[in-house]
Tab-separated table of C-alpha atoms in Angstrom:
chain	number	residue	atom	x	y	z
A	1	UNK	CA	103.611	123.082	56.939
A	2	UNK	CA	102.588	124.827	60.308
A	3	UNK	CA	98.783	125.546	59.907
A	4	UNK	CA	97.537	128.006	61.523
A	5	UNK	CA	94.429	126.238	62.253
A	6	UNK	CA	93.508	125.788	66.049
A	7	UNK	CA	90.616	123.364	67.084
A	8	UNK	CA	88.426	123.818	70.174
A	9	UNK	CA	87.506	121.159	72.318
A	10	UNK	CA	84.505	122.607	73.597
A	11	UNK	CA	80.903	122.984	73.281
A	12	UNK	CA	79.216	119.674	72.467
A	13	UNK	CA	82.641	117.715	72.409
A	14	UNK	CA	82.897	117.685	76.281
A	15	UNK	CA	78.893	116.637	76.873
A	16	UNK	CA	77.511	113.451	78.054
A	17	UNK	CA	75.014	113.392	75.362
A	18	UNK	CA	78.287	113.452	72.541
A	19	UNK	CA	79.627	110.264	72.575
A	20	UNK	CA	83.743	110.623	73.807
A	21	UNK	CA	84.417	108.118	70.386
A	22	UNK	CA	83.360	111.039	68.322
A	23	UNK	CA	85.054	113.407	70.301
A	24	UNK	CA	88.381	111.150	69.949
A	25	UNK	CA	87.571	111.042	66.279
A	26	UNK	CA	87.532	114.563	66.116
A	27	UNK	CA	90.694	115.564	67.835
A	28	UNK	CA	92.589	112.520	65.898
A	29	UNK	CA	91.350	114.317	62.511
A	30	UNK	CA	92.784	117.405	63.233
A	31	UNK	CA	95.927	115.955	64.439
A	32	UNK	CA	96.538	114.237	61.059
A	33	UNK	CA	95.232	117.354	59.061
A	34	UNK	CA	98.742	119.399	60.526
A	35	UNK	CA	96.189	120.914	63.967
A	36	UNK	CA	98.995	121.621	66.390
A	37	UNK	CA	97.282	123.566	68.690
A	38	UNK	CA	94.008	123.031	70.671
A	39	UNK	CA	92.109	125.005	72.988
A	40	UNK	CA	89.628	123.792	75.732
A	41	UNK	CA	88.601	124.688	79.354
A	42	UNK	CA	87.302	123.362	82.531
A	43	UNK	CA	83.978	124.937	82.407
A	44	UNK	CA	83.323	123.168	78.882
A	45	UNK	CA	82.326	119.926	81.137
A	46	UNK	CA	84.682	116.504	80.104
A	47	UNK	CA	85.845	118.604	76.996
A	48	UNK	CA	89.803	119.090	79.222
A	49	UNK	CA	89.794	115.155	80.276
A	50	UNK	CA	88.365	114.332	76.624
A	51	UNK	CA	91.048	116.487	75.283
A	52	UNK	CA	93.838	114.945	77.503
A	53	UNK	CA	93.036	111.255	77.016
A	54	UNK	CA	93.382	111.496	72.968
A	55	UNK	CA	96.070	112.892	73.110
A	56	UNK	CA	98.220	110.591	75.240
A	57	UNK	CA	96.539	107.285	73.685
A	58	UNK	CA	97.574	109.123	70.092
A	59	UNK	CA	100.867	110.046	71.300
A	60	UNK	CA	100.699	113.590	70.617
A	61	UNK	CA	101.516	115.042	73.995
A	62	UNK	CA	103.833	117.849	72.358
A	63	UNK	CA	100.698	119.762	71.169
A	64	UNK	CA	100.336	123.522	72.172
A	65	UNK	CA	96.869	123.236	74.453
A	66	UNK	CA	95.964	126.503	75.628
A	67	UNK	CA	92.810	126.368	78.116
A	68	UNK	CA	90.768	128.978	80.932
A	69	UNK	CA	90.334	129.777	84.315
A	70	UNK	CA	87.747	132.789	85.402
A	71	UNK	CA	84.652	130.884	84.664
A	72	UNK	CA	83.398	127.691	86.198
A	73	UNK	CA	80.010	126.066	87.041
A	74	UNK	CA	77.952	125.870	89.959
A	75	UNK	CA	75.171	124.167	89.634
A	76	UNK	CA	73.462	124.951	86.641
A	77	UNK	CA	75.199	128.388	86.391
A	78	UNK	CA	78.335	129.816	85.507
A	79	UNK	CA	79.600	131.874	87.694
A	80	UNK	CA	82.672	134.110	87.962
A	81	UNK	CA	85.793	133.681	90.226
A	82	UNK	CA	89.412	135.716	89.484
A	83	UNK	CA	90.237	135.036	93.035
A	84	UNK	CA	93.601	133.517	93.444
A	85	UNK	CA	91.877	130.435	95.321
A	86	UNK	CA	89.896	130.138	92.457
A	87	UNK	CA	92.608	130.220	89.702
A	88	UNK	CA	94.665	127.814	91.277
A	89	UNK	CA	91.466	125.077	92.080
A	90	UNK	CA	91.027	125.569	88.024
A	91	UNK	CA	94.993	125.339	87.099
A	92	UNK	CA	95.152	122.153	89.347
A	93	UNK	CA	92.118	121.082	87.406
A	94	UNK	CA	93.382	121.000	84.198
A	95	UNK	CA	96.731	119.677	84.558
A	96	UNK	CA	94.934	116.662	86.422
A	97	UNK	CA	92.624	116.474	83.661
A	98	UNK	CA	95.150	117.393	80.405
A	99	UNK	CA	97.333	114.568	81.853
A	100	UNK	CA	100.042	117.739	81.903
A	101	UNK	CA	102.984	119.019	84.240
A	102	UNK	CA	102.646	122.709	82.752
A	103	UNK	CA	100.234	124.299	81.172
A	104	UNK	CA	101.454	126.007	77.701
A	105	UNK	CA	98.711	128.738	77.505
A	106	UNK	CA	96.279	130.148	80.398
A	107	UNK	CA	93.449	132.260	79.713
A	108	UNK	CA	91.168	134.610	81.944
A	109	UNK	CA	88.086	133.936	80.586
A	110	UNK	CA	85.967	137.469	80.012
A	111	UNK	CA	87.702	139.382	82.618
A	112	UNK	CA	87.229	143.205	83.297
A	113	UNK	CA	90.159	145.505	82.678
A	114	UNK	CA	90.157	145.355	86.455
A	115	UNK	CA	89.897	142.050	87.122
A	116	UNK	CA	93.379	141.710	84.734
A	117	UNK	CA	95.385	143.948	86.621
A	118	UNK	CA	94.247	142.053	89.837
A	119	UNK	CA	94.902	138.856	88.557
A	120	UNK	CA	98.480	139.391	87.043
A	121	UNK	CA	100.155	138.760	90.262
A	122	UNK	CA	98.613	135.339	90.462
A	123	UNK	CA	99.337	134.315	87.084
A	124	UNK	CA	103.033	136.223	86.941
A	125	UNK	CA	103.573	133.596	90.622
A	126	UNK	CA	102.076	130.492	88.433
A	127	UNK	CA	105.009	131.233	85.448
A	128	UNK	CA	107.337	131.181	88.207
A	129	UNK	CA	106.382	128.202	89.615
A	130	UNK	CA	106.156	126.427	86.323
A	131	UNK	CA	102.540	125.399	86.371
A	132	UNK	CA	102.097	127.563	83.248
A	133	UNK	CA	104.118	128.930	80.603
A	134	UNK	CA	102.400	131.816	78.734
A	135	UNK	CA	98.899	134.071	80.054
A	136	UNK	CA	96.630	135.775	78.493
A	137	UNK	CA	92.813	137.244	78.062
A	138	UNK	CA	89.998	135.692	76.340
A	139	UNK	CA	87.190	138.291	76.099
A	140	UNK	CA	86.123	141.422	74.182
A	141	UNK	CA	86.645	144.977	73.354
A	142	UNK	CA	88.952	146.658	75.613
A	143	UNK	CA	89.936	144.031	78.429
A	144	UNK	CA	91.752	143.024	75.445
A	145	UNK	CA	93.852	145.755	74.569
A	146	UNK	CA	94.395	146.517	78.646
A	147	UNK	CA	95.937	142.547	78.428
A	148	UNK	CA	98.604	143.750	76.114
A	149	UNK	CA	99.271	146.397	77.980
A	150	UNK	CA	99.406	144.428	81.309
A	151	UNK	CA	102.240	141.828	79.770
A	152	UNK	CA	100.184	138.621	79.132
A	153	UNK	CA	101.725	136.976	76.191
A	154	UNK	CA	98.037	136.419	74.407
A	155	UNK	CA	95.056	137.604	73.443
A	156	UNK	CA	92.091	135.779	72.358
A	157	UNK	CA	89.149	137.435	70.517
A	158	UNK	CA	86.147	137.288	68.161
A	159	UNK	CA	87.138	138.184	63.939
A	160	UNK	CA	85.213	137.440	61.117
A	161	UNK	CA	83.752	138.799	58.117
A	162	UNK	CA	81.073	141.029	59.743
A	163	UNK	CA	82.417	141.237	62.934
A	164	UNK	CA	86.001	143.467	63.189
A	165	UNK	CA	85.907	145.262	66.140
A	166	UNK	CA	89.299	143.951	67.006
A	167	UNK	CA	91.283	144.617	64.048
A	168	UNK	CA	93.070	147.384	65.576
A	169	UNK	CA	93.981	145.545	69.251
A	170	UNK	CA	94.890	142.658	67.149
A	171	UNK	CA	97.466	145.244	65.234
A	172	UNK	CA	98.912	146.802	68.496
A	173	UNK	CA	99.002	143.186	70.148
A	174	UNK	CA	101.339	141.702	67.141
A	175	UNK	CA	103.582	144.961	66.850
A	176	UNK	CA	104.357	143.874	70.772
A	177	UNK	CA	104.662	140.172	69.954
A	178	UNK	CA	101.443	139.177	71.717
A	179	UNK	CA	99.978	135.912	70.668
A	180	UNK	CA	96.848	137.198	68.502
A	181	UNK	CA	94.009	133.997	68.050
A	182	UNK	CA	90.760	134.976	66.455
A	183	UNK	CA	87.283	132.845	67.198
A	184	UNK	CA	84.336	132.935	66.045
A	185	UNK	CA	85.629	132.690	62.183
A	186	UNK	CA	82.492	131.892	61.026
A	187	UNK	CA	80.164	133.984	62.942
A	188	UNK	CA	78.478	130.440	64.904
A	189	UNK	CA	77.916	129.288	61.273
A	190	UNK	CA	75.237	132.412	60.558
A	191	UNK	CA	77.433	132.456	57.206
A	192	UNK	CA	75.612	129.813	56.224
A	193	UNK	CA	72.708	130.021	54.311
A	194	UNK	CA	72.199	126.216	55.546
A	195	UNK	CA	71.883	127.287	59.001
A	196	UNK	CA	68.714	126.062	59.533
A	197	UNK	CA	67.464	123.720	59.872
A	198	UNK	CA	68.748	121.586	62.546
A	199	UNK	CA	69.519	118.160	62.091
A	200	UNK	CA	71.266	116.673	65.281
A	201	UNK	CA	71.441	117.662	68.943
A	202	UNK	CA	74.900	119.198	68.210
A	203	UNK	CA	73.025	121.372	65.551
A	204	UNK	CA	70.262	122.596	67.986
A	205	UNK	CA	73.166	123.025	71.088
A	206	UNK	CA	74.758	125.600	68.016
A	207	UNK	CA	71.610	127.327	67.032
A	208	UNK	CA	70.780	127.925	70.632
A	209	UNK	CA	73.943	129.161	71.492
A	210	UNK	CA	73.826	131.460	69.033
A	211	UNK	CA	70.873	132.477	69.990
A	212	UNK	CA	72.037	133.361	73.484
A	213	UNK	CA	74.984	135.223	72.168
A	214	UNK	CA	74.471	139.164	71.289
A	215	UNK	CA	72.296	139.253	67.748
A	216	UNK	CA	74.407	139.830	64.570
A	217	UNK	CA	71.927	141.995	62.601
A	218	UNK	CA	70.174	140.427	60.252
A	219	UNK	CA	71.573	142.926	57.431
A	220	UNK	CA	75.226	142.313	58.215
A	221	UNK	CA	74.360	138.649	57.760
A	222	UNK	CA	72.115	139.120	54.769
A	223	UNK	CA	75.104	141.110	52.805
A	224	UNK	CA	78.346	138.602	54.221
A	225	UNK	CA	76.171	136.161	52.411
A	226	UNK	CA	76.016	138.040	48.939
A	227	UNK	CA	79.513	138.906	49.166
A	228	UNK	CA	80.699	135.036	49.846
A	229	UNK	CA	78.139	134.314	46.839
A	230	UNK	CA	78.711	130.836	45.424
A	231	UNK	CA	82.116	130.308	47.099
A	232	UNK	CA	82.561	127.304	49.755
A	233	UNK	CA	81.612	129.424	53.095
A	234	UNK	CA	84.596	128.254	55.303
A	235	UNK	CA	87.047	128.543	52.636
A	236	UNK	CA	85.292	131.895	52.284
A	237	UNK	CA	84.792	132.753	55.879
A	238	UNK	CA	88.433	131.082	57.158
A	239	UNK	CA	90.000	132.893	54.649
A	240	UNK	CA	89.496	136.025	54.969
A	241	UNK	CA	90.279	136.186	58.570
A	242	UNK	CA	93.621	133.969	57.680
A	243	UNK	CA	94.507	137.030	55.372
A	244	UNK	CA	94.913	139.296	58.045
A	245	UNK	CA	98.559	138.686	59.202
A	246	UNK	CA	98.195	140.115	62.339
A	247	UNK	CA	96.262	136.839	63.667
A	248	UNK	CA	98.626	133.994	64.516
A	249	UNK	CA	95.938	131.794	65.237
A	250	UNK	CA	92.054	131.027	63.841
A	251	UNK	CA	90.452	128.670	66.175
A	252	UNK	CA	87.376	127.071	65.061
A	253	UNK	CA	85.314	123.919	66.110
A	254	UNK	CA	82.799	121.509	64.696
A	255	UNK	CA	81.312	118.109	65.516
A	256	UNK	CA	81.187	117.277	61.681
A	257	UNK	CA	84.316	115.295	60.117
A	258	UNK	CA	83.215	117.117	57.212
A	259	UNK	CA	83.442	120.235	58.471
A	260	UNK	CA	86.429	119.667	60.192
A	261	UNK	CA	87.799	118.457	56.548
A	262	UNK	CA	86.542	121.812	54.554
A	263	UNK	CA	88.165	124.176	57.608
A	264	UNK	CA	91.932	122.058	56.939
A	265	UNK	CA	91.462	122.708	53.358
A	266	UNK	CA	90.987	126.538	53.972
A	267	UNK	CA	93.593	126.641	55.887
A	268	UNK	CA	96.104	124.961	53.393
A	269	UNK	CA	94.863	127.419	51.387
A	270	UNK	CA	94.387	130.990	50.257
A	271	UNK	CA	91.647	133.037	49.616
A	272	UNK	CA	90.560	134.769	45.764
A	273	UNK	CA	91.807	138.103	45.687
A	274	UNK	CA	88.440	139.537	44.370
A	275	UNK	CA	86.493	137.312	46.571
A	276	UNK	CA	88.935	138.727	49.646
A	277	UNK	CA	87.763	142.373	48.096
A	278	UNK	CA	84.080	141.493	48.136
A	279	UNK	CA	84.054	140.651	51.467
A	280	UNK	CA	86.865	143.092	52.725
A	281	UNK	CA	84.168	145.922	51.154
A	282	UNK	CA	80.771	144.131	53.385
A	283	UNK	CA	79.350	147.614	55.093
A	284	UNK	CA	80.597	147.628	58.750
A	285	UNK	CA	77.787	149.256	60.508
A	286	UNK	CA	77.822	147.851	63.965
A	287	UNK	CA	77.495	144.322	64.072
A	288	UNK	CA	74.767	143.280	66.631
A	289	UNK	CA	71.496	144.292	67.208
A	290	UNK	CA	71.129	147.121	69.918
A	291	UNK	CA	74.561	148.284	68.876
């Protein structure tokens, strides 16, 4: 059975302060659970080297790894660079650190409509020369429907529950065969009435992040969570966005084996029709506070 389960090497996973063991753990669970495809990126610290060393000591080199270029870090700040210097320093990057001769996915990461059409030479040139075999856009809103549009072969956005703005670019991407993969499945774990409180670093790195992200309002939260009711949340959350079958892909990411274990089972799975129409009916007033 191909799952359509994708796991992120990112956040936590590629710090110092995360042990690489766990990390290796991680990445060998979802290998065994059916994961075939894994996402990453340079800017996500060791997560690319972390990525590529598990996978050649496990043997598993045939993996679909899709990771970014667009972003990277200076300093203590991430800065932005769609130059074509700049993608090439980052594609040279990664297939140093993946251990790969070709990358099988390449993402701008949160480019501008703009930026995409200025970029597409540069990443048409990098097919060409066989340093990467699909493109696409990892962002929001319309960048993402202007990537379909442009020819990349992907497009990478936010879906969940409370959070659908990209239902309908998701619909036009798949009626033109563009890779669709959906994040942020379980809204950075806000479905969870269990969110707080923290009880490792990696739980205080997610609450922060979350923090820093835009603000889902606390209503849209407040009635996702009555509508899940006593149902497992990432069976819950996972499978409603798996129901849509215009997303190929779900990505999600955890540093919990358990967690990891309860998103494989969701994805083996389906989701209760009246639980799907509980949650398919959750108001969709704008999502985020200041919206």
């Amino acid at each position: 059975m191909t799952l359509r389960l994708g796991f992120g090497v990112s956040g936590p996973l590629g710090q110092r302060w995360f042990e690489a063991a766990r990390t290796r753990a991680l990445i060998e669970g979802a290998l065994h659970g059916g994961v075939a495809h894994f996402d990453t990126a340079p800017f996500y610290f060791d997560a690319e080297r972390r990525l590529g060393d598990a996978l050649r000591k496990l043997g598993r080199n045939e993996v679909f790894v899709s990771t970014k270029t667009g972003t990277r870090r200076k300093g203590h700040r991430l800065i932005k660079d769609f130059s074509d210097v700049g993608i090439r320093a980052d594609v040279d990057q990664s297939l140093r650190a993946l251990g790969r001769d070709r990358l099988d996915l390449l993402y701008l990461h949160g480019p501008t409509s703009t930026e995409i059409d200025a970029c597409m030479p540069t990443l048409r040139l990098l097919k060409r020369e066989g340093k990467v075999e699909r493109i696409g856009v990892c962002g929001e809103g319309e960048p993402l429907r202007r990537a379909i549009g442009a020819g990349c072969d992907a497009i990478m956005g936010p879906y969940n529950i409370i959070d659908r703005r990209h239902e309908r670019i998701f619909v036009e991407a798949k009626a033109k065969a563009v890779m669709t993969v959906a994040i942020a499945p379980l809204a950075q774990g806000l479905l969870d009435r269990r969110f707080f409180p923290p009880h490792d670093l990696a739980d205080i790195w997610r609450m922060a992040r979350a923090g820093l992200r835009p603000r889902y309002r606390k209503k849209a939260i407040a009635a996702a969570r009555e509508a899940i009711g006593p149902a497992p949340v990432a069976e819950a959350a996972l499978g409603f966005v798996f129901a849509d079958p215009n997303i190929d892909f779900v990505m999600t990411t955890t540093t919990k084996p358990g967690h990891l274990a309860r998103s494989l089972a969701a994805a083996r799975g389906s989701i209760e029709p009246l639980l799907y129409a509980r949650l398919k009916n959750v108001a969709l007033d704008p999502p985020f506070d200041g919206a």
